[in-house]
CSV table of C-alpha atoms and ligand atoms in Angstrom, one decimal:
chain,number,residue,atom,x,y,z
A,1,UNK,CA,-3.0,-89.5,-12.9
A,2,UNK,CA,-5.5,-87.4,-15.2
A,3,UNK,CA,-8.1,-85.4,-13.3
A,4,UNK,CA,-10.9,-84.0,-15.9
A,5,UNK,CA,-13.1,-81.0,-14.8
A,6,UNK,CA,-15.9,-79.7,-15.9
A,7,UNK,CA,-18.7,-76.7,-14.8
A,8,UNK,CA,-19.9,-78.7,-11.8
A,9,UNK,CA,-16.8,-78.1,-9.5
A,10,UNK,CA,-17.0,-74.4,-10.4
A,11,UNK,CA,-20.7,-74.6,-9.2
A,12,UNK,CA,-20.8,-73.6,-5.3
A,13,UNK,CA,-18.2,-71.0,-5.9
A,14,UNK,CA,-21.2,-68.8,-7.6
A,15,UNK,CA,-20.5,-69.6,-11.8
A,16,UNK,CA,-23.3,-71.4,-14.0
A,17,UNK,CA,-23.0,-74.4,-15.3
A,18,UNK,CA,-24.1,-74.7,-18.9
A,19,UNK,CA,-27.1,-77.7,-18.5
A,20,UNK,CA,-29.6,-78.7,-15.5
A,21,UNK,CA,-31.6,-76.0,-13.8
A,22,UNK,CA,-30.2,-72.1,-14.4
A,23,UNK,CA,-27.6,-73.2,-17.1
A,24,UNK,CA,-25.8,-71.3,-19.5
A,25,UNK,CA,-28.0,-73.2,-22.3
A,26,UNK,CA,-31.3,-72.4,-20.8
A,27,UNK,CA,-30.7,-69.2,-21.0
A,28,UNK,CA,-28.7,-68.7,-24.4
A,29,UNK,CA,-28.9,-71.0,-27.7
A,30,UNK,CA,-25.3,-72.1,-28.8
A,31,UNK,CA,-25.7,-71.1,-32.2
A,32,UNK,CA,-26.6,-67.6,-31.3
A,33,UNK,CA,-23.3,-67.4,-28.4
A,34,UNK,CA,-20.5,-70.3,-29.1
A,35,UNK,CA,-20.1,-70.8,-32.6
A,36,UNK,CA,-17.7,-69.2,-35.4
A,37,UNK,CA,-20.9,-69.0,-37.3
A,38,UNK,CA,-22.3,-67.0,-34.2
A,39,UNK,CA,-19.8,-64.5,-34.2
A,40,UNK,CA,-19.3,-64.0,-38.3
A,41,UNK,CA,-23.0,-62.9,-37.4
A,42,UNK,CA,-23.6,-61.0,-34.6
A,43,UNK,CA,-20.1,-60.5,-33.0
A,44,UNK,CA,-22.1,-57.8,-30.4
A,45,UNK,CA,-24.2,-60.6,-28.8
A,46,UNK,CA,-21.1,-63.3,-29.0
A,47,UNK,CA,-18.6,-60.3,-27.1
A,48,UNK,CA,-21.8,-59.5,-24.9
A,49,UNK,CA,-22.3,-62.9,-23.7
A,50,UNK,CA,-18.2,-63.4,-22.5
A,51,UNK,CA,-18.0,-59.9,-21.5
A,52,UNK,CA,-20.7,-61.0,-18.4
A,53,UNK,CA,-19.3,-64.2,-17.7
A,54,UNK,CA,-15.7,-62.5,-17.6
A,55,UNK,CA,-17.4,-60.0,-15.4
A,56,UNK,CA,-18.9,-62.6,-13.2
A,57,UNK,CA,-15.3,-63.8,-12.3
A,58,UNK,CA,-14.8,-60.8,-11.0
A,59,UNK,CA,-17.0,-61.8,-8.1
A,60,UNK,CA,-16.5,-65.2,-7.6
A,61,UNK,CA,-13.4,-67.6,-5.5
A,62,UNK,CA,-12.2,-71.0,-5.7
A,63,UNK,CA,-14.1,-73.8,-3.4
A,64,UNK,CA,-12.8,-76.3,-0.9
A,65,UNK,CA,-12.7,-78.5,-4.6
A,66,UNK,CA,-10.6,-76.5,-6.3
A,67,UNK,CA,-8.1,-76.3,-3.5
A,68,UNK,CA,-8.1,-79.9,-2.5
A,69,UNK,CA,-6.9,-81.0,-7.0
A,70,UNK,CA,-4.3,-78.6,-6.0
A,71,UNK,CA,-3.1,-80.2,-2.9
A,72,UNK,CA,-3.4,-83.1,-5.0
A,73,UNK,CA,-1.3,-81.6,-7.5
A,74,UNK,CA,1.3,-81.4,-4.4
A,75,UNK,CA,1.5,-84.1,-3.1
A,76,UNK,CA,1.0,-86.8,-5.9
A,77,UNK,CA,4.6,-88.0,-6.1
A,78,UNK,CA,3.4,-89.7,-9.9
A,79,UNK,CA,2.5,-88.2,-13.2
A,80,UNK,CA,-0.2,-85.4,-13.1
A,81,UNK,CA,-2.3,-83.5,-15.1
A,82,UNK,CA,-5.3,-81.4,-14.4
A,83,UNK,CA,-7.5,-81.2,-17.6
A,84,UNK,CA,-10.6,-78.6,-17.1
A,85,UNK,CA,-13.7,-78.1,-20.2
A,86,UNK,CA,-13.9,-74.8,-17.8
A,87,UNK,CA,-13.3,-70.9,-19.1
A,88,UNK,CA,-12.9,-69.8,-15.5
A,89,UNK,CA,-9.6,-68.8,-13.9
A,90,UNK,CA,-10.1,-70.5,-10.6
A,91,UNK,CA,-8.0,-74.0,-10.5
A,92,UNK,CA,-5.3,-70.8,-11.1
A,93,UNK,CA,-6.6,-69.5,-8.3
A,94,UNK,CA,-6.6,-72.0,-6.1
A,95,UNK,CA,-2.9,-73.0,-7.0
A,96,UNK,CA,-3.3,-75.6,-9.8
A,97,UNK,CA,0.0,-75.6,-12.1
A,98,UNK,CA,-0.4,-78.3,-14.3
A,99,UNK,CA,-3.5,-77.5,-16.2
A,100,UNK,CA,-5.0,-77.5,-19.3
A,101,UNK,CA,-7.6,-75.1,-20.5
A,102,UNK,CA,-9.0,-77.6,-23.5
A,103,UNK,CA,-12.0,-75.3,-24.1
A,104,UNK,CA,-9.7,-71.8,-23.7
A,105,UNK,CA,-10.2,-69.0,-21.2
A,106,UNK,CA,-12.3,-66.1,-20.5
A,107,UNK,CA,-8.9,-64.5,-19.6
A,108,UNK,CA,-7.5,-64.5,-22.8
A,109,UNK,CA,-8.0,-62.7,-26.4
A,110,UNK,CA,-7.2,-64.2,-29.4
A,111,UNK,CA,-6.3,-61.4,-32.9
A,112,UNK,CA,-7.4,-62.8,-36.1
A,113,UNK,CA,-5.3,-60.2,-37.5
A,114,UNK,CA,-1.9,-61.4,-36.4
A,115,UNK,CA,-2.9,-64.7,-34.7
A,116,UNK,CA,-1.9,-63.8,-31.5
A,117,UNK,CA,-3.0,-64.6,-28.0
A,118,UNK,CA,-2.5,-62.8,-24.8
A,119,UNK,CA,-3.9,-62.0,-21.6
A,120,UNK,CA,-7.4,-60.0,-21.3
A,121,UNK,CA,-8.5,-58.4,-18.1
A,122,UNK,CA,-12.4,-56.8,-18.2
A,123,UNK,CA,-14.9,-56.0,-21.0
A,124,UNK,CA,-13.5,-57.1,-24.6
A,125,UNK,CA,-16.4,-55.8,-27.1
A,126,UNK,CA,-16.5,-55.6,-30.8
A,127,UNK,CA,-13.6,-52.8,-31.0
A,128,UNK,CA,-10.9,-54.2,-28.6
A,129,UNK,CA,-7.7,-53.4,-30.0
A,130,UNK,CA,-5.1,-56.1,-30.1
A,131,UNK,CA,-1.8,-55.5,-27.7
A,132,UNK,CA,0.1,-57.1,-30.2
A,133,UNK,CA,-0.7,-55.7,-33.9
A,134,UNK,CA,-3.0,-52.9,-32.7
A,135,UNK,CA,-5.3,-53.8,-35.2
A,136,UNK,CA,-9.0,-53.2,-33.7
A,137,UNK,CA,-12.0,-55.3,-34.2
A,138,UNK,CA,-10.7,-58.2,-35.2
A,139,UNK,CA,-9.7,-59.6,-31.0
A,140,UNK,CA,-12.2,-63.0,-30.3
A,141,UNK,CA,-12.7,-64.8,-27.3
A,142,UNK,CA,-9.7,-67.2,-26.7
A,143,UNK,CA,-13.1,-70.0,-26.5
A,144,UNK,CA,-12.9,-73.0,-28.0
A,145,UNK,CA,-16.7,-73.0,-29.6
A,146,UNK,CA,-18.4,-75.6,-31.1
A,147,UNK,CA,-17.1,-77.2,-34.2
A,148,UNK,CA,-13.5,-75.9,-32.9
A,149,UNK,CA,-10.6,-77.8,-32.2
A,150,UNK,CA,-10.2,-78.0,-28.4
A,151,UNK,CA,-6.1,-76.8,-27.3
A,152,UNK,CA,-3.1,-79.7,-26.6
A,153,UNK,CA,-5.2,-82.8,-27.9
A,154,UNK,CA,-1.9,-84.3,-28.4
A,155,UNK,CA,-0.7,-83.7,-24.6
A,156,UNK,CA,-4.1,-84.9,-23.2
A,157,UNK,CA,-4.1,-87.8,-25.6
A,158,UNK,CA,-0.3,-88.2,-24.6
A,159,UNK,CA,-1.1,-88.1,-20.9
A,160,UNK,CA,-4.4,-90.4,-21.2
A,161,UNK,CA,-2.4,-93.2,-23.0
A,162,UNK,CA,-0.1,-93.6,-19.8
A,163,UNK,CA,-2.6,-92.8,-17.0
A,164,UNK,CA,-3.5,-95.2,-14.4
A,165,UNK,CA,-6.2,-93.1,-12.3
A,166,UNK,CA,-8.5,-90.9,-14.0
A,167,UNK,CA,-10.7,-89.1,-12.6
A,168,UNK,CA,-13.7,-87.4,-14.4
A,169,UNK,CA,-15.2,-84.6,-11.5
A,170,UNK,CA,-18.8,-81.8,-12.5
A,171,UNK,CA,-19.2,-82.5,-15.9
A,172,UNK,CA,-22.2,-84.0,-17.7
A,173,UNK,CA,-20.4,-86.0,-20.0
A,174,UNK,CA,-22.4,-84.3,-22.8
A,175,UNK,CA,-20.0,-82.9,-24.9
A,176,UNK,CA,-16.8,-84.5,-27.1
A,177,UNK,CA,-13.8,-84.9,-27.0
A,178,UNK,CA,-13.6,-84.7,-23.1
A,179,UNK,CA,-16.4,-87.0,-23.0
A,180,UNK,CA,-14.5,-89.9,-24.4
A,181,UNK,CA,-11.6,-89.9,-22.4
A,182,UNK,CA,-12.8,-92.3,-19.7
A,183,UNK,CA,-13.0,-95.1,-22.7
A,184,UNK,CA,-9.3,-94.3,-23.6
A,185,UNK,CA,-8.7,-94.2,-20.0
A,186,UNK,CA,-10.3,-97.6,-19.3
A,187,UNK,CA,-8.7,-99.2,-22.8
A,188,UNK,CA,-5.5,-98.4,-21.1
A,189,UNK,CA,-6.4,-100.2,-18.0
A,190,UNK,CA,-6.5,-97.0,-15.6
A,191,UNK,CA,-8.8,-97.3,-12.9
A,192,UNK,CA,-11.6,-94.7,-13.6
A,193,UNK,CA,-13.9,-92.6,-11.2
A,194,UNK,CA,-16.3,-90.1,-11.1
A,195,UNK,CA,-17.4,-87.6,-8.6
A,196,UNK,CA,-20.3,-85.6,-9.5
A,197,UNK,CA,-23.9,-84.1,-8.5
A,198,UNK,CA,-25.6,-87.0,-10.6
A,199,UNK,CA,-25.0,-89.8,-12.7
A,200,UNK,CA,-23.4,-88.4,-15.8
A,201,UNK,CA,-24.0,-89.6,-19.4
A,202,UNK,CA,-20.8,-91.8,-19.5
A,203,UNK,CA,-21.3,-93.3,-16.0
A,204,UNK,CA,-21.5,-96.7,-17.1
A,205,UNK,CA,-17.9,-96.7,-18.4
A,206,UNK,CA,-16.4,-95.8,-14.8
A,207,UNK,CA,-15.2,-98.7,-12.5
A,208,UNK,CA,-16.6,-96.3,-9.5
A,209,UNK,CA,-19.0,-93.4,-8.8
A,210,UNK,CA,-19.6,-90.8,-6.4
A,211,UNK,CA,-22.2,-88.2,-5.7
A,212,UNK,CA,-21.9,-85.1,-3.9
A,213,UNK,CA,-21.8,-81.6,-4.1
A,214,UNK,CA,-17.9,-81.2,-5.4
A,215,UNK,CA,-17.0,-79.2,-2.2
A,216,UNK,CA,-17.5,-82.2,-0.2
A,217,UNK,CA,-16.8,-84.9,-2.0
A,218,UNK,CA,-13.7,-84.1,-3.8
A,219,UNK,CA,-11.6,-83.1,-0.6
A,220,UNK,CA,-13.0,-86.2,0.9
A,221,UNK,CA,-11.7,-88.4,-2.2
A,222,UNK,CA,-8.2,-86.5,-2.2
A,223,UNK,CA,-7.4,-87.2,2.0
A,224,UNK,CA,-8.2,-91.1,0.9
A,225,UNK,CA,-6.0,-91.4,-2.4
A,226,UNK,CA,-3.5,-89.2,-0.5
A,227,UNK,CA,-3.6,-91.4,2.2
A,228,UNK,CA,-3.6,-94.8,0.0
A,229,UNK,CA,-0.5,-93.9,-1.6
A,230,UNK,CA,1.1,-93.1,0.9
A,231,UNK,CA,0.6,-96.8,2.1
A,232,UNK,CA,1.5,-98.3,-1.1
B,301,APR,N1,-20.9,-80.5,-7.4
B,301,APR,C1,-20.6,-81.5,-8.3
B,301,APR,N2,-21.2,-81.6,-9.5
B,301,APR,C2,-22.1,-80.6,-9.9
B,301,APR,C3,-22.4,-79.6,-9.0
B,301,APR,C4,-21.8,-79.6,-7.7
B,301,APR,N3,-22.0,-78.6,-6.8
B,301,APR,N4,-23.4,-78.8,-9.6
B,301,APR,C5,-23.6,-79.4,-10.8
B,301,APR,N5,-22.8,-80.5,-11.0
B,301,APR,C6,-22.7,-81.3,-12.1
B,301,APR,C7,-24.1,-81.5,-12.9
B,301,APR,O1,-24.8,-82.6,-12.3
B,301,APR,C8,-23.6,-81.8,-14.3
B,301,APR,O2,-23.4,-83.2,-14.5
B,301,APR,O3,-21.9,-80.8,-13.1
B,301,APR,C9,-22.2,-81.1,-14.4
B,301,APR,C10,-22.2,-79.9,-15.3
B,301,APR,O4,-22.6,-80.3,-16.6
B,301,APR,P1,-22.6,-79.2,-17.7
B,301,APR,O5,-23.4,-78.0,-17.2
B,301,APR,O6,-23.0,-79.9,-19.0
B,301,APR,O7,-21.1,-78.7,-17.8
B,301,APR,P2,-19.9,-79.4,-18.5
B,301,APR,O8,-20.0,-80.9,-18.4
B,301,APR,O9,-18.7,-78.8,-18.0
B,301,APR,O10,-20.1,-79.0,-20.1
B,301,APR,C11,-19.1,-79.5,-21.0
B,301,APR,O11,-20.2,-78.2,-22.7
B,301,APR,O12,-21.2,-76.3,-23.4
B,301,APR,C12,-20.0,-77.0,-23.4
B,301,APR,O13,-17.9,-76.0,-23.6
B,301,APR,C13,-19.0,-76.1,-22.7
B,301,APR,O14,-17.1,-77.0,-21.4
B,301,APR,C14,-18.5,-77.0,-21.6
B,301,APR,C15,-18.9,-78.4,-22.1
């Protein structure tokens, strides 16, 4: 089984989405936040913006969702992976193991001097010095921004090719690679489902579709896939 994420099952635990009302991109343009280009030119603005939202996780917990893809996690006796487009540290939080941050995390820095990565707790600004090579001003984000490469491709890929459930939960389906994997999925003859607010922009390639506020819906669809296996 691969279980996708995106900002919708972070919602009701208090962090913004990025599109619909209140999201990230109605409040910032992603040229002048999420792009190498971005930071090359105002790297102030670019820290500023992560800085806040690193803040903001501070304040915020993991949701009856979050919890419930880690019980899954559990008790899935078959092949899982838990694949989130999120920054936010709360699948951790709530227990998940086998995860992959494809779009990086706020709580990690990235050095351009020595190329390495490692945890960062708190404010990061322009002269953060790296833990590793001490060099200052040269520690980014560990986000993968737009025209990046998202992380472990080749695991996800790997994972897709021998999935037979996937399941696609609070994302709008706007934004590539992630928002291909349902056809992958489907070419591979997995049984594909999405639980989210609204209808996504890839709806029409799922088998099945659910809408509901994450916190509901997604505990409700773990008890009955839990329970389904456990009869087959
Ligand atoms: N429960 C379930 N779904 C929800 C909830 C909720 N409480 N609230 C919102 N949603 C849904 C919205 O309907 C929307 O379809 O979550 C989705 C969030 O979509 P986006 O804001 O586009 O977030 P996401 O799909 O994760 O964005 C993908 O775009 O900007 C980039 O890198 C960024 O990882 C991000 C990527």
């Amino acid at each position: 089984m691969l279980v996708l994420t995106g900002a919708g099952i972070s919602a009701e635990s208090g962090v913004a989405t990025f599109r619909g009302p209140d999201g990230l991109w109605e409040g910032h343009r992603v040229e002048d936040v999420a792009t190498p280009e971005a930071y090359d030119r105002d790297p102030a603005l670019v820290h500023a913006f992560y800085d806040a939202r690193r803040a903001k996780l501070e304040t915020v917990a993991p949701n009856p969702a979050h919890a419930a893809l880690a019980r899954l996690e559990r008790e899935w006796s078959g092949e899982f992976l838990l694949v989130t487009q999120n920054v936010d540290d709360l699948h951790e939080r709530a227990g998940s193991q086998k995860l992959i941050h494809m779009h990086g995390e706020l709580a990690s820095g990235w050095c351009l001097a020595c190329d390495s990565r490692f945890t960062w707790v708190g404010a990061m600004g322009e002269g953060a010095r790296c833990p590793s090579c001490a060099a200052t001003g040269k520690v980014r984000p560990d986000i993968v921004w737009f025209g990046e490469m998202p992380y472990a491709m080749d695991r996800i890929e790997d994972a897709l090719a021998r999935c037979t459930l996937f399941a696609s939960i609070g994302t709008s389906g706007a934004v590539y690679p992630a928002a291909g994997f349902v056809q992958t999925a489907r070419y591979v003859g997995a049984h594909c489902v999405e639980l989210n607010l609204e209808p996504s922009q890839g709806s029409i390639f799922f088998h099945e579709t659910r809408l509901g506020r994450a916190s509901e819906i997604i505990p409700a669809w773990v008890d009955e896939i839990l329970a389904q296996f456990v009869q087959s």
